[in-house]
Amino acid sequence: MAKIKLEKSDWLYNAGIVGICNILKYNECDYDDSNINYVEFESECLGNFEEKYFNYFIGTYEKFTSWYRLISFEDYMDNLDLNIISSKDLKYINKYIENLKNKLKSNSYKSAYLVINDKELDLVKKEKEIKKIKITKKQNINDVMVDIKKQIEIIKEIIEYLKRDEIKRYILAKNIIYDVIQKFWEKVSFLNQKSNNKDMYEEFKRYFLDSTKTYLNSDKEKAKYYCFTCGRKVSSLKETFGLAWINKIGVDMSRKSSHFWNMNGDAYICPICNLVYSCVPAGFTTLNGRGIFINENSSIKNLIRINKHSLDTTTSIDELEEESYFNIADSIGQVSIDKSERETENIQIIKLNSENERRPYTFNIISKEKLNIICKHRNMLKSMIKIHAKVGTNEYINIYREVLDRIYKGKNLFDLISKLSYLKLDGKFNGLQFIEMMLKINNNLLERGEEIGMVSGSINDKAIYSFKCRGAELRKGYENRKALNKLGGVSYRLLNSLKTKNVSRFMDTIINSYMYLNMEIPTSFINVLNDKNKFQTIGYAFLVGLQGEEKFKKSGEEVNNDK
């Protein structure tokens, strides 16, 4: 059998390469990634590849599917004592019944039933037997116990059926198709409208694999066409494919000829590349319609390793992104990125948001300097992942994403620090510790800017702590004088001065405050007032201390509560 060689290319093709390698590895098929620029494997690995394809997705995403949520109710039933059912239990059972009915009569489940050979249980009819348990005001739980037991028995019967190998195989495949694969491509194979009710395994084999095997066995010596993506020879255009089926990426050459030179569409791809692109969803890691792929192009081995994620404990795409950065760091020596023997190339971060129909993909470039900042402040950033702040009636911002977005773009964090400081003064944000973290991260950004001659104004982290302590001392002075009620006005004046970078107004407020308390004004202010960035850094640090210390919130707690 021949060997198939896949060479690195653009981010989309690289995602397909990672995807096909993930599928092969999951199914214990060997591939050779020892070469920097390409991966190679035996063509016999494509045997039964349709099974391997879905095996990978099911094994990776099973716990995130509706099938898994339905059968997981079995654990609840096993621990349920029918003799002491509470109103809370009844509410939970009814909620499950509602969800079960909705899924069993959904189009995706119905289309799965059509290809299932095991017809012992008619789920369409069985769904009609499931009914919520109704209880009137004059009744108690015991009055409807017969109904409860009846519904529990029906549910058990359905779950046992759903757990059968063949039923599980097809329903999980449908779950995966709509939850993961369709986010990346559609219109062909099992996602062709005419194939919706056909066996998805057979459809994948027919469209992607049969053509690949035919192509591998064909004589291409006299071929005069070339694959647009990999440059392989193609005997005729009849055995090529277009890219229109790839969401928001491919172009339909029959309708959009103006995209090509001399109105002549030539973006035809060979069957091998067609198969690679079908594996793009396996190259991304996807959760709840959002996905991430890191295009670290230094070598095939690193490309695969950096995109390897465990979903066992991960609950959000932000956690996956955070994990990715440290996978990158590991690949170049996490102990000291600066002292790495080789320079890190600019790395693409590609994120998918399937809810954004016009622009589902966003792209960011992360340089060695930005990666250094992220890794240095790993613990701080990690603590921000699930922290939100309310900035409007129904508008929230995620602190982690906001900080990371500014790091990507090389922007400072002063605007975000200012916004959160105002929210803090208004009693709408209780995460003072996160503002302090941002000051330290921002100071590191300024340091990097100084190194390349872009900006100035970084200070020692100890100075940030020192000015925070000065602010805390002033607060203590107001507290001792029983004048804490005056701090709100003082804080607003200081914050307004920082926002407008008005040094004079800031110092007027500082001087008046210290004079009111008959305290000595720290001379350390004088050393930082001539630089706008230093002024803002020490000013916000002082304000953090002035507003008081807070305990860290538990991980995952939303740091925003309307008072």
XYZ file of N, CA and C in Angstrom, residues 318-417:
300
model
N -12.674 29.365 27.207
C -11.608 30.198 27.768
C -10.577 29.344 28.497
N -11.042 28.310 29.184
C -10.114 27.398 29.855
C -9.274 26.644 28.830
N -9.887 26.284 27.700
C -9.138 25.623 26.636
C -8.074 26.555 26.072
N -8.441 27.817 25.898
C -7.494 28.791 25.362
C -6.320 28.971 26.316
N -6.647 29.076 27.600
C -5.603 29.238 28.615
C -4.667 28.035 28.614
N -5.245 26.843 28.480
C -4.435 25.622 28.432
C -3.527 25.617 27.210
N -4.023 26.178 26.099
C -3.252 26.184 24.859
C -1.956 26.965 25.001
N -2.023 28.101 25.703
C -0.827 28.923 25.848
C 0.277 28.175 26.586
N -0.127 27.378 27.543
C 0.882 26.672 28.317
C 1.361 25.420 27.593
N 0.538 24.922 26.677
C 1.024 23.876 25.777
C 2.109 24.444 24.862
N 1.893 25.692 24.405
C 2.899 26.361 23.574
C 4.180 26.545 24.375
N 4.025 27.015 25.607
C 5.186 27.237 26.461
C 5.956 25.938 26.678
N 5.225 24.849 26.881
C 5.875 23.549 27.076
C 6.688 23.150 25.845
N 6.177 23.497 24.683
C 6.838 23.069 23.449
C 8.163 23.781 23.223
N 8.374 24.929 23.863
C 9.637 25.653 23.669
C 10.444 25.752 24.951
N 9.965 25.102 25.995
C 10.694 25.129 27.256
C 10.036 26.083 28.211
N 9.116 25.601 29.021
C 8.290 26.464 29.862
C 9.087 27.157 30.958
N 10.240 26.610 31.327
C 11.005 27.191 32.430
C 11.404 28.623 32.129
N 11.849 28.875 30.920
C 12.261 30.232 30.571
C 12.065 30.456 29.090
N 10.995 31.112 28.760
C 10.679 31.368 27.353
C 11.714 32.300 26.738
N 12.142 33.299 27.508
C 13.117 34.265 27.009
C 14.427 33.601 26.598
N 14.804 32.539 27.317
C 16.087 31.893 27.079
C 15.969 30.700 26.141
N 14.827 30.580 25.508
C 14.639 29.476 24.568
C 15.680 29.556 23.463
N 16.191 28.397 23.052
C 17.247 28.375 22.050
C 16.751 28.874 20.703
N 15.522 28.695 20.431
C 14.996 29.196 19.166
C 13.918 30.224 19.431
N 13.784 31.143 18.535
C 12.758 32.170 18.660
C 11.401 31.578 18.312
N 10.403 31.908 19.103
C 9.049 31.484 18.785
C 8.525 32.323 17.629
N 8.005 31.672 16.616
C 7.404 32.410 15.514
C 6.066 32.975 15.965
N 5.571 33.951 15.219
C 4.230 34.433 15.512
C 3.245 33.289 15.326
N 2.368 33.110 16.292
C 1.456 31.972 16.312
C 0.029 32.466 16.141
N -0.711 31.821 15.259
C -2.112 32.189 15.032
C -3.024 31.508 16.046
N -3.926 32.283 16.628
C -4.982 31.739 17.470
C -6.276 31.885 16.679
N -6.858 30.782 16.252
C -8.102 30.829 15.473
C -9.238 30.369 16.368
N -10.244 31.226 16.502
C -11.390 30.892 17.352
C -12.665 30.881 16.521
N -13.485 29.890 16.783
C -14.770 29.747 16.094
C -15.900 30.141 17.036
N -16.798 30.968 16.536
C -18.045 31.260 17.246
C -19.172 31.004 16.260
N -19.797 29.843 16.359
C -20.796 29.438 15.367
C -22.049 30.303 15.406
N -22.240 31.058 16.489
C -23.407 31.936 16.576
C -23.243 33.172 15.697
N -22.007 33.490 15.358
C -21.727 34.627 14.488
C -21.754 34.145 13.041
N -22.903 34.238 12.406
C -23.073 33.678 11.069
C -22.270 34.435 10.009
N -22.084 35.729 10.200
C -21.369 36.526 9.201
C -19.859 36.337 9.303
N -19.372 36.223 10.529
C -17.920 36.120 10.720
C -17.617 35.110 11.824
N -17.776 33.823 11.526
C -17.612 32.808 12.578
C -16.191 32.656 13.087
N -15.199 32.995 12.253
C -13.806 32.835 12.672
C -13.182 34.179 13.024
N -12.443 34.198 14.120
C -11.636 35.370 14.468
C -10.185 34.919 14.586
N -9.284 35.829 14.246
C -7.863 35.490 14.199
C -7.058 36.467 15.048
N -6.151 35.924 15.832
C -5.223 36.742 16.599
C -3.820 36.177 16.425
N -2.852 37.065 16.476
C -1.454 36.650 16.401
C -0.829 36.828 17.773
N -0.169 35.801 18.256
C 0.509 35.902 19.542
C 2.014 35.756 19.315
N 2.746 36.807 19.692
C 4.198 36.803 19.525
C 4.859 36.212 20.758
N 6.167 36.077 20.698
C 6.916 35.552 21.835
C 6.732 36.456 23.049
N 6.752 37.777 22.830
C 6.626 38.717 23.941
C 5.264 38.594 24.618
N 4.215 38.474 23.809
C 2.868 38.358 24.378
C 2.701 37.025 25.104
N 3.265 35.976 24.529
C 3.209 34.670 25.181
C 3.929 34.713 26.522
N 5.034 35.431 26.559
C 5.797 35.576 27.797
C 4.940 36.215 28.885
N 4.210 37.272 28.503
C 3.347 37.972 29.462
C 2.250 37.041 29.969
N 1.622 36.313 29.055
C 0.541 35.398 29.436
C 1.047 34.325 30.393
N 2.207 33.758 30.084
C 2.753 32.693 30.939
C 3.204 33.232 32.291
N 3.779 34.418 32.296
C 4.241 35.014 33.550
C 3.083 35.252 34.506
N 1.938 35.632 33.952
C 0.777 35.964 34.785
C -0.288 34.873 34.702
N 0.152 33.661 34.522
C -0.755 32.525 34.339
C -1.808 32.438 35.438
N -1.383 32.459 36.678
C -2.326 32.267 37.787
C -3.337 33.405 37.869
N -2.872 34.628 37.613
C -3.788 35.772 37.629
C -4.848 35.623 36.547
N -4.404 35.306 35.337
C -5.340 35.164 34.224
C -6.308 34.011 34.460
N -5.786 32.928 35.009
C -6.631 31.768 35.277
C -7.752 32.116 36.246
N -7.446 32.957 37.233
C -8.458 33.335 38.228
C -9.547 34.219 37.640
N -9.285 34.811 36.454
C -10.255 35.722 35.829
C -11.208 35.018 34.871
N -10.951 33.760 34.555
C -11.661 33.086 33.462
C -13.181 33.166 33.592
N -13.705 32.978 34.789
C -15.164 32.951 34.959
C -15.702 34.211 35.630
N -14.919 35.267 35.613
C -15.330 36.510 36.272
C -15.977 37.453 35.265
N -17.179 37.919 35.599
C -17.922 38.838 34.737
C -18.250 40.122 35.493
N -18.435 41.185 34.732
C -18.868 42.454 35.320
C -20.033 42.982 34.497
N -21.029 43.504 35.173
C -22.209 44.039 34.496
C -21.954 45.491 34.117
N -22.017 45.771 32.808
C -21.718 47.120 32.325
C -22.936 47.809 31.725
N -24.061 47.127 31.692
C -25.297 47.701 31.173
C -26.478 46.931 31.713
N -27.672 47.297 31.271
C -28.881 46.643 31.769
C -28.823 45.136 31.578
N -28.468 44.705 30.374
C -28.362 43.266 30.094
C -27.020 42.924 29.456
N -26.011 43.715 29.765
C -24.704 43.525 29.130
C -23.643 43.199 30.169
N -22.922 42.125 29.906
C -21.840 41.701 30.792
C -20.548 41.587 29.986
N -19.443 41.821 30.648
C -18.154 41.579 30.010
C -17.415 40.508 30.799
N -16.674 39.678 30.084
C -15.841 38.669 30.731
C -14.448 39.266 30.905
N -13.983 39.340 32.152
C -12.725 40.013 32.456
C -11.557 39.343 31.739
N -11.543 38.038 31.749
C -10.448 37.293 31.112
C -10.350 37.636 29.623
N -11.485 37.602 28.928
C -11.473 37.883 27.486
C -11.044 39.315 27.203
N -11.513 40.248 28.034
C -11.169 41.655 27.828
C -9.667 41.879 27.988
N -9.086 41.272 29.010
C -7.644 41.425 29.239
C -6.864 40.779 28.101
N -7.264 39.562 27.734
C -6.550 38.831 26.688
C -6.640 39.550 25.346
N -7.794 40.125 25.059
C -7.979 40.849 23.802
C -7.004 42.019 23.699
N -6.777 42.706 24.810
C -5.847 43.839 24.801
C -4.400 43.371 24.693
N -4.101 42.228 25.302
C -2.750 41.672 25.157
C -2.502 41.307 23.699
N -3.490 40.663 23.064
C -3.384 40.317 21.642
C -3.041 41.547 20.804
N -3.787 42.624 21.063
C -3.681 43.827 20.232
C -2.540 44.739 20.657
N -1.841 44.375 21.738
C -0.738 45.204 22.214
C -1.199 46.503 22.837
N -2.437 46.525 23.322
C -2.980 47.734 23.953
C -2.799 47.656 25.463
N -2.701 48.833 26.102
C -2.636 48.816 27.569
C -4.033 48.585 28.145
N -4.090 48.360 29.447
C -5.345 47.993 30.107
C -5.992 49.150 30.853
N -5.475 50.360 30.686
C -5.968 51.476 31.492
C -7.459 51.739 31.296
N -7.954 51.579 30.051
C -9.378 51.831 29.816
C -10.245 50.829 30.568
N -9.811 49.559 30.607
C -10.555 48.524 31.328
C -10.457 48.743 32.834
N -9.277 49.101 33.305
C -9.084 49.382 34.738
C -9.975 50.537 35.166
